[in-house]
């Protein structure tokens, strides 16, 4: 009965995903608390440390949580857009690294350029590089029918190892001590917002999320993307939609968003390229996008949530001694809970009347 | 009368906002073919899925031979002797006939499947029923009629007391229908009960002993065959008088205009890699209806996609206009997106139309108006404005799709079984629409004047149908499509029997 009552109230497109997310969070929190208690930690203290670590002060929230959330928003948008079009781009991590490489290269190669030229140039290069990084999966998908799930994952490894080679070789810092590049020119860095470490990449990501949401909802292009993703066959049969073109466009744009995430991370946080620059943002992005129900605006919330988790992890480790791996486990629990909640709430609603 | 083999009492079932079954009752007795009739969306399939345990009813009860069936369990229903032949094939193409039949049975022990036992029982069934099958053949290579036979054998294999068939005749030619009905009669002669869902009244009346009519989820009539006639049943089904759906006398004829599409030795490879369409030549002109009859799965889907420019032919040349409306066969996965609402599904055809956009943006207000016109014009029954296509019944989905495709003012309209799934009134309405469309709008045509093509010159129409009466009724030129070959039907063969002969005669080619 409860389920039926829930279903009856879930007619709106907004309440459904939000309710699923809330139920999932609650379930994951309970599971995590139980796990922590079993492992001998104090769940309440751990939770308090997590919350204060992420929200303790505006300074901390902006400098840690929002800064962590920024690349997750951009890669989350990348994944959400691709999935909306029915493109299973699992390669946001690799595309992010491609973007980071391009941004660093631009930031190092033109030290004398003015900021108004260098910064947008570096960001554009990052986006283009992310888009280019999808070309191999795109080509294989269209020419040979190879599924993009595998090819985009493989391209992640190519990107990660290419970066390792670059920072040990051609792009290594002039001193040659650490496997990293020199810092990029000041003119290639994103301006800070306020006194903390929050940078202009965050509002850019928020604006892009809003723009993508709006385009998907109101533009003919966005409609085509949604149609192809919802039913490629119906889209093709309508005779008005070139599914191949739509898929291609969404794939490239997805790569560009992920590439931009890499560029923003370099220009706003690291200022240099090194190995493990991304702690798996491109993979967490998949969870972000799914938790958000592939809705770009909800991606902001989902990315914020994972930002909170990651920012709180450090505090939990410091104050209560909970290993940070627990946070990864909690993240995984959230994903599982979301998938389960989603199925639970959706089952039956989709039942069709026949006869 | 003997006790009923199946009794369903006051069954109700909702799907979200839709009340699929409100108060449906049915009593079917041993030894009878019991027809279940109703418009689309009346709840026929839903009721039968409740019977088979595939759906749990919200209320009411199901009794099989006086024993109450626990709701929502397919195993319990199967154990009670209920077997169902579904409207859509449920066979796995890569498995053989015998393996498909063995699926879900308990032949064999542990890990070993006793296929030899399956083969033996199939041979016995084949002898008893006269249904010929090649038990060792992979299902993928079978004709549609043969697949239907396998579905029936699969159901019979478990020796059901009650056999449910959901619209079994739609994939069969006229001769095969006769043969199927013969089989059904022999089954009930042995004391079984056959429940037959159908929509073609005259066909159903030929074989049924008793009928139950559903209307909007309620049983409105239960009667013996002798007590009813086709007009009375039609009245019961739709709840009011209808104009008889007889041959529309003025449908055929009229001057055909300029050529809008031409196929030259077109061949199309199907999804399974075989040639689905072979060496087809066809010209379509404005203002004519080209009717193509034939049983399902003979290349209709591929030919329709090529004609409508949705698919490039594998060989030959296809010369098609830019604006082609297509009413595809596979409506569940075809023309509509289940998760889209009415305006969004309308937008599939109109999102790049100048009247429905402002620059790169979709004018959703205009789109909703157009959707509203379609909904009103075609009497699409929707639970609410934001209703998704998924929440509509099959017949209403169909009306939405047909309405949208007719609304585009195409140069060519390609329709696969457009009447299927429509209730009687809607089918009659669509029939009139097609005739009207083919004649063009006279007032508009006059404005166009001589020489220049009028703004709304009539489209060419290609009508694929498994219903030969429909083809004969509406088409100016008639063909049959048999194993991918398009065969013109000569004047003297323009009747169901003649077309049936052509369909069978070339079957071995």
PDB file of C-alpha atoms in Angstrom, chain A residues 133-257:
ATOM      1  CA  UNK A 133      40.094  12.271 -27.063  1.00  0.00           C
ATOM      2  CA  UNK A 134      36.688  10.795 -27.944  1.00  0.00           C
ATOM      3  CA  UNK A 135      37.603  10.511 -31.623  1.00  0.00           C
ATOM      4  CA  UNK A 136      39.033   7.023 -31.376  1.00  0.00           C
ATOM      5  CA  UNK A 137      35.924   5.626 -29.624  1.00  0.00           C
ATOM      6  CA  UNK A 138      33.730   7.652 -31.978  1.00  0.00           C
ATOM      7  CA  UNK A 139      35.527   6.361 -35.052  1.00  0.00           C
ATOM      8  CA  UNK A 140      35.402   2.779 -33.850  1.00  0.00           C
ATOM      9  CA  UNK A 141      31.725   3.110 -32.978  1.00  0.00           C
ATOM     10  CA  UNK A 142      30.691   4.523 -36.317  1.00  0.00           C
ATOM     11  CA  UNK A 143      33.087   2.681 -38.604  1.00  0.00           C
ATOM     12  CA  UNK A 144      33.277  -0.701 -36.943  1.00  0.00           C
ATOM     13  CA  UNK A 145      30.339  -0.789 -34.551  1.00  0.00           C
ATOM     14  CA  UNK A 146      32.572  -1.229 -31.519  1.00  0.00           C
ATOM     15  CA  UNK A 147      30.751  -0.413 -28.289  1.00  0.00           C
ATOM     16  CA  UNK A 148      31.982   2.805 -26.688  1.00  0.00           C
ATOM     17  CA  UNK A 149      31.896   1.394 -23.172  1.00  0.00           C
ATOM     18  CA  UNK A 150      35.055  -0.593 -23.741  1.00  0.00           C
ATOM     19  CA  UNK A 151      36.855   1.867 -25.992  1.00  0.00           C
ATOM     20  CA  UNK A 152      36.306   4.849 -23.706  1.00  0.00           C
ATOM     21  CA  UNK A 153      37.547   2.870 -20.695  1.00  0.00           C
ATOM     22  CA  UNK A 154      40.641   1.819 -22.634  1.00  0.00           C
ATOM     23  CA  UNK A 155      41.283   5.404 -23.678  1.00  0.00           C
ATOM     24  CA  UNK A 156      41.306   6.310 -19.971  1.00  0.00           C
ATOM     25  CA  UNK A 157      44.359   4.099 -19.493  1.00  0.00           C
ATOM     26  CA  UNK A 158      46.005   5.570 -22.552  1.00  0.00           C
ATOM     27  CA  UNK A 159      45.451   9.063 -21.160  1.00  0.00           C
ATOM     28  CA  UNK A 160      46.653   8.252 -17.657  1.00  0.00           C
ATOM     29  CA  UNK A 161      49.833   6.598 -18.878  1.00  0.00           C
ATOM     30  CA  UNK A 162      50.459   9.282 -21.449  1.00  0.00           C
ATOM     31  CA  UNK A 163      50.334  11.852 -18.678  1.00  0.00           C
ATOM     32  CA  UNK A 164      52.809   9.770 -16.654  1.00  0.00           C
ATOM     33  CA  UNK A 165      55.178   9.704 -19.595  1.00  0.00           C
ATOM     34  CA  UNK A 166      54.764  13.432 -20.227  1.00  0.00           C
ATOM     35  CA  UNK A 167      55.574  14.459 -16.663  1.00  0.00           C
ATOM     36  CA  UNK A 168      58.569  12.136 -16.527  1.00  0.00           C
ATOM     37  CA  UNK A 169      59.778  13.254 -19.921  1.00  0.00           C
ATOM     38  CA  UNK A 170      58.920  15.979 -22.372  1.00  0.00           C
ATOM     39  CA  UNK A 171      56.877  18.185 -20.030  1.00  0.00           C
ATOM     40  CA  UNK A 172      58.820  17.606 -16.801  1.00  0.00           C
ATOM     41  CA  UNK A 173      59.665  20.700 -14.775  1.00  0.00           C
ATOM     42  CA  UNK A 174      62.867  22.533 -15.607  1.00  0.00           C
ATOM     43  CA  UNK A 175      64.516  21.482 -12.319  1.00  0.00           C
ATOM     44  CA  UNK A 176      63.862  17.849 -13.238  1.00  0.00           C
ATOM     45  CA  UNK A 177      63.281  16.816  -9.637  1.00  0.00           C
ATOM     46  CA  UNK A 178      59.608  15.908  -9.389  1.00  0.00           C
ATOM     47  CA  UNK A 179      57.492  14.170 -12.029  1.00  0.00           C
ATOM     48  CA  UNK A 180      55.420  17.227 -12.702  1.00  0.00           C
ATOM     49  CA  UNK A 181      55.371  20.201 -15.034  1.00  0.00           C
ATOM     50  CA  UNK A 182      56.349  23.727 -14.196  1.00  0.00           C
ATOM     51  CA  UNK A 183      53.439  25.839 -12.951  1.00  0.00           C
ATOM     52  CA  UNK A 184      51.482  27.559 -15.688  1.00  0.00           C
ATOM     53  CA  UNK A 185      51.737  31.304 -16.225  1.00  0.00           C
ATOM     54  CA  UNK A 186      49.739  33.450 -13.825  1.00  0.00           C
ATOM     55  CA  UNK A 187      47.769  34.679 -16.806  1.00  0.00           C
ATOM     56  CA  UNK A 188      46.564  31.120 -17.444  1.00  0.00           C
ATOM     57  CA  UNK A 189      45.074  30.722 -13.977  1.00  0.00           C
ATOM     58  CA  UNK A 190      41.456  31.169 -12.981  1.00  0.00           C
ATOM     59  CA  UNK A 191      40.789  34.108 -10.667  1.00  0.00           C
ATOM     60  CA  UNK A 192      40.036  33.309  -7.038  1.00  0.00           C
ATOM     61  CA  UNK A 193      36.689  34.189  -5.538  1.00  0.00           C
ATOM     62  CA  UNK A 194      37.017  35.712  -2.106  1.00  0.00           C
ATOM     63  CA  UNK A 195      39.871  34.960   0.218  1.00  0.00           C
ATOM     64  CA  UNK A 196      39.729  31.171   0.029  1.00  0.00           C
ATOM     65  CA  UNK A 197      40.717  28.759  -2.693  1.00  0.00           C
ATOM     66  CA  UNK A 198      37.378  28.840  -4.466  1.00  0.00           C
ATOM     67  CA  UNK A 199      38.027  29.770  -8.090  1.00  0.00           C
ATOM     68  CA  UNK A 200      35.995  31.059 -11.004  1.00  0.00           C
ATOM     69  CA  UNK A 201      35.644  27.547 -12.384  1.00  0.00           C
ATOM     70  CA  UNK A 202      32.832  26.864  -9.947  1.00  0.00           C
ATOM     71  CA  UNK A 203      30.407  29.542 -11.194  1.00  0.00           C
ATOM     72  CA  UNK A 204      31.329  28.599 -14.756  1.00  0.00           C
ATOM     73  CA  UNK A 205      30.358  24.994 -14.014  1.00  0.00           C
ATOM     74  CA  UNK A 206      27.088  26.120 -12.419  1.00  0.00           C
ATOM     75  CA  UNK A 207      26.245  28.264 -15.431  1.00  0.00           C
ATOM     76  CA  UNK A 208      27.054  25.410 -17.800  1.00  0.00           C
ATOM     77  CA  UNK A 209      24.775  23.097 -15.815  1.00  0.00           C
ATOM     78  CA  UNK A 210      21.933  25.586 -16.101  1.00  0.00           C
ATOM     79  CA  UNK A 211      22.625  26.124 -19.784  1.00  0.00           C
ATOM     80  CA  UNK A 212      22.694  22.414 -20.536  1.00  0.00           C
ATOM     81  CA  UNK A 213      19.464  21.879 -18.635  1.00  0.00           C
ATOM     82  CA  UNK A 214      17.827  24.700 -20.542  1.00  0.00           C
ATOM     83  CA  UNK A 215      19.107  23.510 -23.917  1.00  0.00           C
ATOM     84  CA  UNK A 216      17.951  19.948 -23.315  1.00  0.00           C
ATOM     85  CA  UNK A 217      14.538  21.208 -22.388  1.00  0.00           C
ATOM     86  CA  UNK A 218      13.914  23.985 -24.863  1.00  0.00           C
ATOM     87  CA  UNK A 219      16.143  23.655 -27.900  1.00  0.00           C
ATOM     88  CA  UNK A 220      15.534  21.493 -30.917  1.00  0.00           C
ATOM     89  CA  UNK A 221      19.034  20.104 -30.471  1.00  0.00           C
ATOM     90  CA  UNK A 222      18.314  19.129 -26.885  1.00  0.00           C
ATOM     91  CA  UNK A 223      15.077  17.527 -27.914  1.00  0.00           C
ATOM     92  CA  UNK A 224      16.866  15.441 -30.525  1.00  0.00           C
ATOM     93  CA  UNK A 225      19.393  14.328 -27.927  1.00  0.00           C
ATOM     94  CA  UNK A 226      16.637  13.257 -25.565  1.00  0.00           C
ATOM     95  CA  UNK A 227      14.704  11.522 -28.313  1.00  0.00           C
ATOM     96  CA  UNK A 228      17.698   9.547 -29.547  1.00  0.00           C
ATOM     97  CA  UNK A 229      18.601   8.563 -26.009  1.00  0.00           C
ATOM     98  CA  UNK A 230      15.061   7.558 -25.113  1.00  0.00           C
ATOM     99  CA  UNK A 231      14.488   5.537 -28.250  1.00  0.00           C
ATOM    100  CA  UNK A 232      16.951   5.627 -31.114  1.00  0.00           C
ATOM    101  CA  UNK A 233      14.530   3.635 -33.208  1.00  0.00           C
ATOM    102  CA  UNK A 234      11.597   5.980 -32.674  1.00  0.00           C
ATOM    103  CA  UNK A 235      13.879   8.907 -33.412  1.00  0.00           C
ATOM    104  CA  UNK A 236      15.067   7.330 -36.645  1.00  0.00           C
ATOM    105  CA  UNK A 237      11.586   6.293 -37.702  1.00  0.00           C
ATOM    106  CA  UNK A 238      10.292   9.834 -37.174  1.00  0.00           C
ATOM    107  CA  UNK A 239      12.269  10.725 -40.270  1.00  0.00           C
ATOM    108  CA  UNK A 240      13.299  14.079 -38.844  1.00  0.00           C
ATOM    109  CA  UNK A 241      16.287  13.096 -36.771  1.00  0.00           C
ATOM    110  CA  UNK A 242      19.685  11.952 -37.998  1.00  0.00           C
ATOM    111  CA  UNK A 243      20.479   9.724 -35.062  1.00  0.00           C
ATOM    112  CA  UNK A 244      24.106   9.319 -36.099  1.00  0.00           C
ATOM    113  CA  UNK A 245      24.687  13.054 -36.175  1.00  0.00           C
ATOM    114  CA  UNK A 246      23.010  13.527 -32.806  1.00  0.00           C
ATOM    115  CA  UNK A 247      25.054  10.759 -31.235  1.00  0.00           C
ATOM    116  CA  UNK A 248      28.253  12.162 -32.727  1.00  0.00           C
ATOM    117  CA  UNK A 249      27.516  15.657 -31.471  1.00  0.00           C
ATOM    118  CA  UNK A 250      26.619  14.521 -27.977  1.00  0.00           C
ATOM    119  CA  UNK A 251      29.714  12.324 -27.780  1.00  0.00           C
ATOM    120  CA  UNK A 252      32.044  15.157 -28.802  1.00  0.00           C
ATOM    121  CA  UNK A 253      30.364  17.689 -26.529  1.00  0.00           C
ATOM    122  CA  UNK A 254      30.512  15.233 -23.652  1.00  0.00           C
ATOM    123  CA  UNK A 255      34.246  14.851 -24.230  1.00  0.00           C
ATOM    124  CA  UNK A 256      34.608  18.617 -24.373  1.00  0.00           C
ATOM    125  CA  UNK A 257      32.879  19.081 -21.021  1.00  0.00           C
TER     126      UNK A 257
END
